[in-house]
Amino acid sequence: MYDDRLVIAGREFKSRLWVGTGKYKDFAETRKAIEVSGADVVTVAVRRVNITDRSKENLLDYIDPKKYTILPNTAGCYTVEDAVRYARLARAAGISDLVKLEVLGDEKTLFPDTAGLIEAARILIKEGFIVLPYTNDDPIVARKLVEIGCPAVMPLAAPIGSGLGIRNPYNLKIIMETVKVPIIVDAGVGTASDASLAMEYGADAVLMNTAIAGAKDPIAMAEAMKYAVHAGRLAYKAGRIPRKLYATASSPIEGML
Amino acid sequence: MAEALQIQVNGLPRDCRSGSTVGDLLRELDIKTERVAVELNLEILDRKDFDLRSLNAGDRVEILSFIGGGGLVFGERDGKGTDRCMMIAW
């Protein structure tokens, strides 16, 4: 199982659970939750530095960029121009060409604007970015993203932060069957069974933030998610039994009185 | 005494000495240059050019870095719906 590495664009990842770093009470809690989750990829956002109060602590004093793959996102971008601008800024500030690309369609649902997403991905790929697109659970859009050069796709399970779990398992399943790159189910997970299900369906990884950070006990939930993703992956690889309507005895009849 | 000129830094008006550079500004603000991105009038600067690019009156400077984030919406737990500025100037 521990050799069961995830490889995206030539990079190897140990963990199939990826986590966001937003919404925690403080940096100590962020660090502890990430440690306990076992994740080796953490997402961060790009924002203005607070120039009026320089006393604020620094998250990367708590999360060592040498230990984790820091995946900048373009969260909060609603236009192609903004997403491209933030991706470029992330690269200028950061250490790699990786970007989790988000082009959002509206504030209420935070659903991806998939037309804008494809356009922004095209621009960034041309500039040498490794684009991991946050997309809808739409198999056709997923296919197009792969066709233009995305080395993985990140379809949502449900709206960001909603905790609704997997709303359309059949679409996710179709994406997994038709797209030959890693699938990272991103957003909408509410609890451990959601993460297990995603992995059992055949997802290559799961990315979450709110499900852990928003739990009553984020550290305990981080641990639950670690096991959930691991169990789901093992079950997927083990191959589940088919569903049958009627019973099949597991004890032999032979030798009965 | 060098003449002061007014610029905008992260949306706030600020005076700086005439002839000073982006690098001077960052030092003045006590911001480490590693892992911040700087935009000067919408142009993203190369880190090695920070000390070469001088500031002119009316310039708009944006200094950005990484903060905690997953899929948007910060500070939900403090109920204010505001960015809690978990800043990562690494």
PDB file of N, CA, C and O in Angstrom, chain A residues 73-74 99-105 109-114 117 131-136 141 145 152-161 184-188, chain B residues 71:
ATOM      1  N   ASN A  73      -3.651  28.330  -4.853  1.00  0.00           N
ATOM      2  CA  ASN A  73      -4.881  28.310  -5.633  1.00  0.00           C
ATOM      3  C   ASN A  73      -5.245  29.709  -6.106  1.00  0.00           C
ATOM      4  O   ASN A  73      -4.614  30.695  -5.708  1.00  0.00           O
ATOM      5  N   THR A  74      -6.237  29.783  -6.973  1.00  0.00           N
ATOM      6  CA  THR A  74      -6.714  31.091  -7.435  1.00  0.00           C
ATOM      7  C   THR A  74      -8.108  31.334  -6.860  1.00  0.00           C
ATOM      8  O   THR A  74      -8.974  31.903  -7.521  1.00  0.00           O
ATOM      9  N   VAL A  99      -0.319  25.091  -9.941  1.00  0.00           N
ATOM     10  CA  VAL A  99      -1.419  25.951  -9.505  1.00  0.00           C
ATOM     11  C   VAL A  99      -2.718  25.161  -9.511  1.00  0.00           C
ATOM     12  O   VAL A  99      -2.976  24.357 -10.405  1.00  0.00           O
ATOM     13  N   LYS A 100      -3.488  25.349  -8.433  1.00  0.00           N
ATOM     14  CA  LYS A 100      -4.845  24.822  -8.439  1.00  0.00           C
ATOM     15  C   LYS A 100      -5.712  25.939  -9.000  1.00  0.00           C
ATOM     16  O   LYS A 100      -5.913  26.976  -8.359  1.00  0.00           O
ATOM     17  N   LEU A 101      -6.168  25.729 -10.224  1.00  0.00           N
ATOM     18  CA  LEU A 101      -6.860  26.800 -10.944  1.00  0.00           C
ATOM     19  C   LEU A 101      -8.354  26.790 -10.629  1.00  0.00           C
ATOM     20  O   LEU A 101      -9.046  25.795 -10.840  1.00  0.00           O
ATOM     21  N   GLU A 102      -8.816  27.923 -10.127  1.00  0.00           N
ATOM     22  CA  GLU A 102     -10.250  28.110  -9.889  1.00  0.00           C
ATOM     23  C   GLU A 102     -10.698  29.341 -10.652  1.00  0.00           C
ATOM     24  O   GLU A 102     -10.080  30.402 -10.527  1.00  0.00           O
ATOM     25  N   VAL A 103     -11.736  29.187 -11.469  1.00  0.00           N
ATOM     26  CA  VAL A 103     -12.434  30.343 -12.029  1.00  0.00           C
ATOM     27  C   VAL A 103     -13.883  30.132 -11.614  1.00  0.00           C
ATOM     28  O   VAL A 103     -14.529  29.189 -12.070  1.00  0.00           O
ATOM     29  N   LEU A 104     -14.348  30.971 -10.700  1.00  0.00           N
ATOM     30  CA  LEU A 104     -15.652  30.724 -10.096  1.00  0.00           C
ATOM     31  C   LEU A 104     -16.765  31.431 -10.860  1.00  0.00           C
ATOM     32  O   LEU A 104     -16.560  32.484 -11.458  1.00  0.00           O
ATOM     33  N   GLY A 105     -17.934  30.799 -10.822  1.00  0.00           N
ATOM     34  CA  GLY A 105     -19.057  31.313 -11.598  1.00  0.00           C
ATOM     35  C   GLY A 105     -19.968  32.246 -10.833  1.00  0.00           C
ATOM     36  O   GLY A 105     -20.468  33.224 -11.386  1.00  0.00           O
ATOM     37  N   THR A 109     -22.879  29.799  -5.089  1.00  0.00           N
ATOM     38  CA  THR A 109     -22.585  28.367  -5.235  1.00  0.00           C
ATOM     39  C   THR A 109     -21.089  28.082  -5.305  1.00  0.00           C
ATOM     40  O   THR A 109     -20.670  26.956  -5.063  1.00  0.00           O
ATOM     41  N   LEU A 110     -20.322  29.085  -5.670  1.00  0.00           N
ATOM     42  CA  LEU A 110     -18.888  28.911  -5.931  1.00  0.00           C
ATOM     43  C   LEU A 110     -18.634  27.808  -6.961  1.00  0.00           C
ATOM     44  O   LEU A 110     -17.551  27.223  -7.021  1.00  0.00           O
ATOM     45  N   PHE A 111     -19.642  27.525  -7.758  1.00  0.00           N
ATOM     46  CA  PHE A 111     -19.430  26.557  -8.834  1.00  0.00           C
ATOM     47  C   PHE A 111     -18.426  27.112  -9.840  1.00  0.00           C
ATOM     48  O   PHE A 111     -18.381  28.318 -10.069  1.00  0.00           O
ATOM     49  N   PRO A 112     -17.654  26.247 -10.456  1.00  0.00           N
ATOM     50  CA  PRO A 112     -16.689  26.715 -11.450  1.00  0.00           C
ATOM     51  C   PRO A 112     -17.393  27.265 -12.692  1.00  0.00           C
ATOM     52  O   PRO A 112     -18.433  26.740 -13.097  1.00  0.00           O
ATOM     53  N   ASP A 113     -16.800  28.319 -13.251  1.00  0.00           N
ATOM     54  CA  ASP A 113     -17.211  28.784 -14.577  1.00  0.00           C
ATOM     55  C   ASP A 113     -16.349  27.988 -15.549  1.00  0.00           C
ATOM     56  O   ASP A 113     -15.192  28.323 -15.803  1.00  0.00           O
ATOM     57  N   THR A 114     -16.901  26.907 -16.065  1.00  0.00           N
ATOM     58  CA  THR A 114     -16.050  25.958 -16.797  1.00  0.00           C
ATOM     59  C   THR A 114     -15.539  26.512 -18.124  1.00  0.00           C
ATOM     60  O   THR A 114     -14.442  26.146 -18.552  1.00  0.00           O
ATOM     61  N   LEU A 117     -12.704  28.532 -17.092  1.00  0.00           N
ATOM     62  CA  LEU A 117     -11.667  27.640 -16.583  1.00  0.00           C
ATOM     63  C   LEU A 117     -10.807  27.094 -17.722  1.00  0.00           C
ATOM     64  O   LEU A 117      -9.573  27.090 -17.656  1.00  0.00           O
ATOM     65  N   VAL A 131      -1.209  22.934 -14.419  1.00  0.00           N
ATOM     66  CA  VAL A 131      -2.536  23.396 -14.022  1.00  0.00           C
ATOM     67  C   VAL A 131      -3.387  22.232 -13.515  1.00  0.00           C
ATOM     68  O   VAL A 131      -3.663  21.283 -14.243  1.00  0.00           O
ATOM     69  N   LEU A 132      -3.789  22.328 -12.251  1.00  0.00           N
ATOM     70  CA  LEU A 132      -4.725  21.366 -11.676  1.00  0.00           C
ATOM     71  C   LEU A 132      -6.063  22.095 -11.544  1.00  0.00           C
ATOM     72  O   LEU A 132      -6.234  22.928 -10.659  1.00  0.00           O
ATOM     73  N   PRO A 133      -7.005  21.813 -12.445  1.00  0.00           N
ATOM     74  CA  PRO A 133      -8.221  22.613 -12.487  1.00  0.00           C
ATOM     75  C   PRO A 133      -9.324  22.112 -11.573  1.00  0.00           C
ATOM     76  O   PRO A 133      -9.669  20.928 -11.577  1.00  0.00           O
ATOM     77  N   TYR A 134      -9.880  23.046 -10.798  1.00  0.00           N
ATOM     78  CA  TYR A 134     -11.064  22.773  -9.979  1.00  0.00           C
ATOM     79  C   TYR A 134     -12.266  22.896 -10.902  1.00  0.00           C
ATOM     80  O   TYR A 134     -12.569  23.975 -11.404  1.00  0.00           O
ATOM     81  N   THR A 135     -12.946  21.779 -11.153  1.00  0.00           N
ATOM     82  CA  THR A 135     -13.999  21.795 -12.161  1.00  0.00           C
ATOM     83  C   THR A 135     -15.285  21.172 -11.636  1.00  0.00           C
ATOM     84  O   THR A 135     -15.333  20.619 -10.539  1.00  0.00           O
ATOM     85  N   ASN A 136     -16.317  21.325 -12.437  1.00  0.00           N
ATOM     86  CA  ASN A 136     -17.591  20.709 -12.115  1.00  0.00           C
ATOM     87  C   ASN A 136     -17.528  19.194 -12.354  1.00  0.00           C
ATOM     88  O   ASN A 136     -16.617  18.720 -13.015  1.00  0.00           O
ATOM     89  N   VAL A 141     -16.320  18.422 -19.795  1.00  0.00           N
ATOM     90  CA  VAL A 141     -15.358  19.471 -19.421  1.00  0.00           C
ATOM     91  C   VAL A 141     -14.059  18.831 -18.935  1.00  0.00           C
ATOM     92  O   VAL A 141     -12.965  19.277 -19.287  1.00  0.00           O
ATOM     93  N   LEU A 145     -10.358  19.508 -20.502  1.00  0.00           N
ATOM     94  CA  LEU A 145      -9.236  19.992 -19.690  1.00  0.00           C
ATOM     95  C   LEU A 145      -8.006  19.114 -19.884  1.00  0.00           C
ATOM     96  O   LEU A 145      -6.878  19.595 -19.945  1.00  0.00           O
ATOM     97  N   ALA A 152      -4.063  16.490 -14.390  1.00  0.00           N
ATOM     98  CA  ALA A 152      -5.018  15.908 -13.448  1.00  0.00           C
ATOM     99  C   ALA A 152      -6.256  16.791 -13.514  1.00  0.00           C
ATOM    100  O   ALA A 152      -6.171  17.923 -13.984  1.00  0.00           O
ATOM    101  N   VAL A 153      -7.394  16.257 -13.095  1.00  0.00           N
ATOM    102  CA  VAL A 153      -8.572  17.119 -12.963  1.00  0.00           C
ATOM    103  C   VAL A 153      -9.149  16.978 -11.563  1.00  0.00           C
ATOM    104  O   VAL A 153      -9.020  15.939 -10.924  1.00  0.00           O
ATOM    105  N   MET A 154      -9.750  18.068 -11.103  1.00  0.00           N
ATOM    106  CA  MET A 154     -10.265  18.107  -9.737  1.00  0.00           C
ATOM    107  C   MET A 154     -11.755  18.433  -9.726  1.00  0.00           C
ATOM    108  O   MET A 154     -12.146  19.571  -9.463  1.00  0.00           O
ATOM    109  N   PRO A 155     -12.578  17.420 -10.009  1.00  0.00           N
ATOM    110  CA  PRO A 155     -14.017  17.674  -9.994  1.00  0.00           C
ATOM    111  C   PRO A 155     -14.544  17.787  -8.559  1.00  0.00           C
ATOM    112  O   PRO A 155     -14.020  17.151  -7.653  1.00  0.00           O
ATOM    113  N   LEU A 156     -15.567  18.599  -8.381  1.00  0.00           N
ATOM    114  CA  LEU A 156     -16.151  18.765  -7.060  1.00  0.00           C
ATOM    115  C   LEU A 156     -17.075  17.598  -6.724  1.00  0.00           C
ATOM    116  O   LEU A 156     -17.632  16.947  -7.610  1.00  0.00           O
ATOM    117  N   ALA A 157     -17.223  17.340  -5.424  1.00  0.00           N
ATOM    118  CA  ALA A 157     -18.227  16.388  -4.952  1.00  0.00           C
ATOM    119  C   ALA A 157     -19.537  17.129  -4.732  1.00  0.00           C
ATOM    120  O   ALA A 157     -20.617  16.615  -5.005  1.00  0.00           O
ATOM    121  N   ALA A 158     -19.409  18.370  -4.253  1.00  0.00           N
ATOM    122  CA  ALA A 158     -20.555  19.242  -3.948  1.00  0.00           C
ATOM    123  C   ALA A 158     -19.973  20.655  -3.811  1.00  0.00           C
ATOM    124  O   ALA A 158     -18.749  20.812  -3.809  1.00  0.00           O
ATOM    125  N   PRO A 159     -20.827  21.687  -3.682  1.00  0.00           N
ATOM    126  CA  PRO A 159     -20.270  23.038  -3.547  1.00  0.00           C
ATOM    127  C   PRO A 159     -19.243  23.163  -2.417  1.00  0.00           C
ATOM    128  O   PRO A 159     -19.365  22.484  -1.376  1.00  0.00           O
ATOM    129  N   ILE A 160     -18.266  24.006  -2.636  1.00  0.00           N
ATOM    130  CA  ILE A 160     -17.194  24.268  -1.673  1.00  0.00           C
ATOM    131  C   ILE A 160     -17.781  24.570  -0.291  1.00  0.00           C
ATOM    132  O   ILE A 160     -18.664  25.413  -0.160  1.00  0.00           O
ATOM    133  N   GLY A 161     -17.292  23.876   0.704  1.00  0.00           N
ATOM    134  CA  GLY A 161     -17.700  24.159   2.079  1.00  0.00           C
ATOM    135  C   GLY A 161     -19.103  23.705   2.442  1.00  0.00           C
ATOM    136  O   GLY A 161     -19.566  23.938   3.551  1.00  0.00           O
ATOM    137  N   ILE A 184      -8.793  14.075  -8.742  1.00  0.00           N
ATOM    138  CA  ILE A 184      -8.777  14.464  -7.327  1.00  0.00           C
ATOM    139  C   ILE A 184     -10.136  15.073  -7.011  1.00  0.00           C
ATOM    140  O   ILE A 184     -10.485  16.118  -7.551  1.00  0.00           O
ATOM    141  N   VAL A 185     -10.898  14.375  -6.190  1.00  0.00           N
ATOM    142  CA  VAL A 185     -12.217  14.897  -5.834  1.00  0.00           C
ATOM    143  C   VAL A 185     -12.005  16.045  -4.852  1.00  0.00           C
ATOM    144  O   VAL A 185     -11.379  15.889  -3.808  1.00  0.00           O
ATOM    145  N   ASP A 186     -12.494  17.201  -5.234  1.00  0.00           N
ATOM    146  CA  ASP A 186     -12.163  18.435  -4.536  1.00  0.00           C
ATOM    147  C   ASP A 186     -13.440  19.176  -4.156  1.00  0.00           C
ATOM    148  O   ASP A 186     -14.208  19.544  -5.018  1.00  0.00           O
ATOM    149  N   ALA A 187     -13.634  19.372  -2.899  1.00  0.00           N
ATOM    150  CA  ALA A 187     -14.739  20.202  -2.379  1.00  0.00           C
ATOM    151  C   ALA A 187     -16.025  19.416  -2.151  1.00  0.00           C
ATOM    152  O   ALA A 187     -16.388  18.547  -2.936  1.00  0.00           O
ATOM    153  N   GLY A 188     -16.684  19.752  -1.052  1.00  0.00           N
ATOM    154  CA  GLY A 188     -18.008  19.220  -0.774  1.00  0.00           C
ATOM    155  C   GLY A 188     -18.055  18.065   0.203  1.00  0.00           C
ATOM    156  O   GLY A 188     -19.125  17.651   0.636  1.00  0.00           O
TER     157      GLY A 188
ATOM    158  N   GLY B  71     -10.686  26.383  -0.391  1.00  0.00           N
ATOM    159  CA  GLY B  71     -11.568  26.802  -1.463  1.00  0.00           C
ATOM    160  C   GLY B  71     -12.307  28.061  -1.057  1.00  0.00           C
ATOM    161  O   GLY B  71     -13.522  28.062  -1.005  1.00  0.00           O
TER     162      GLY B  71
END
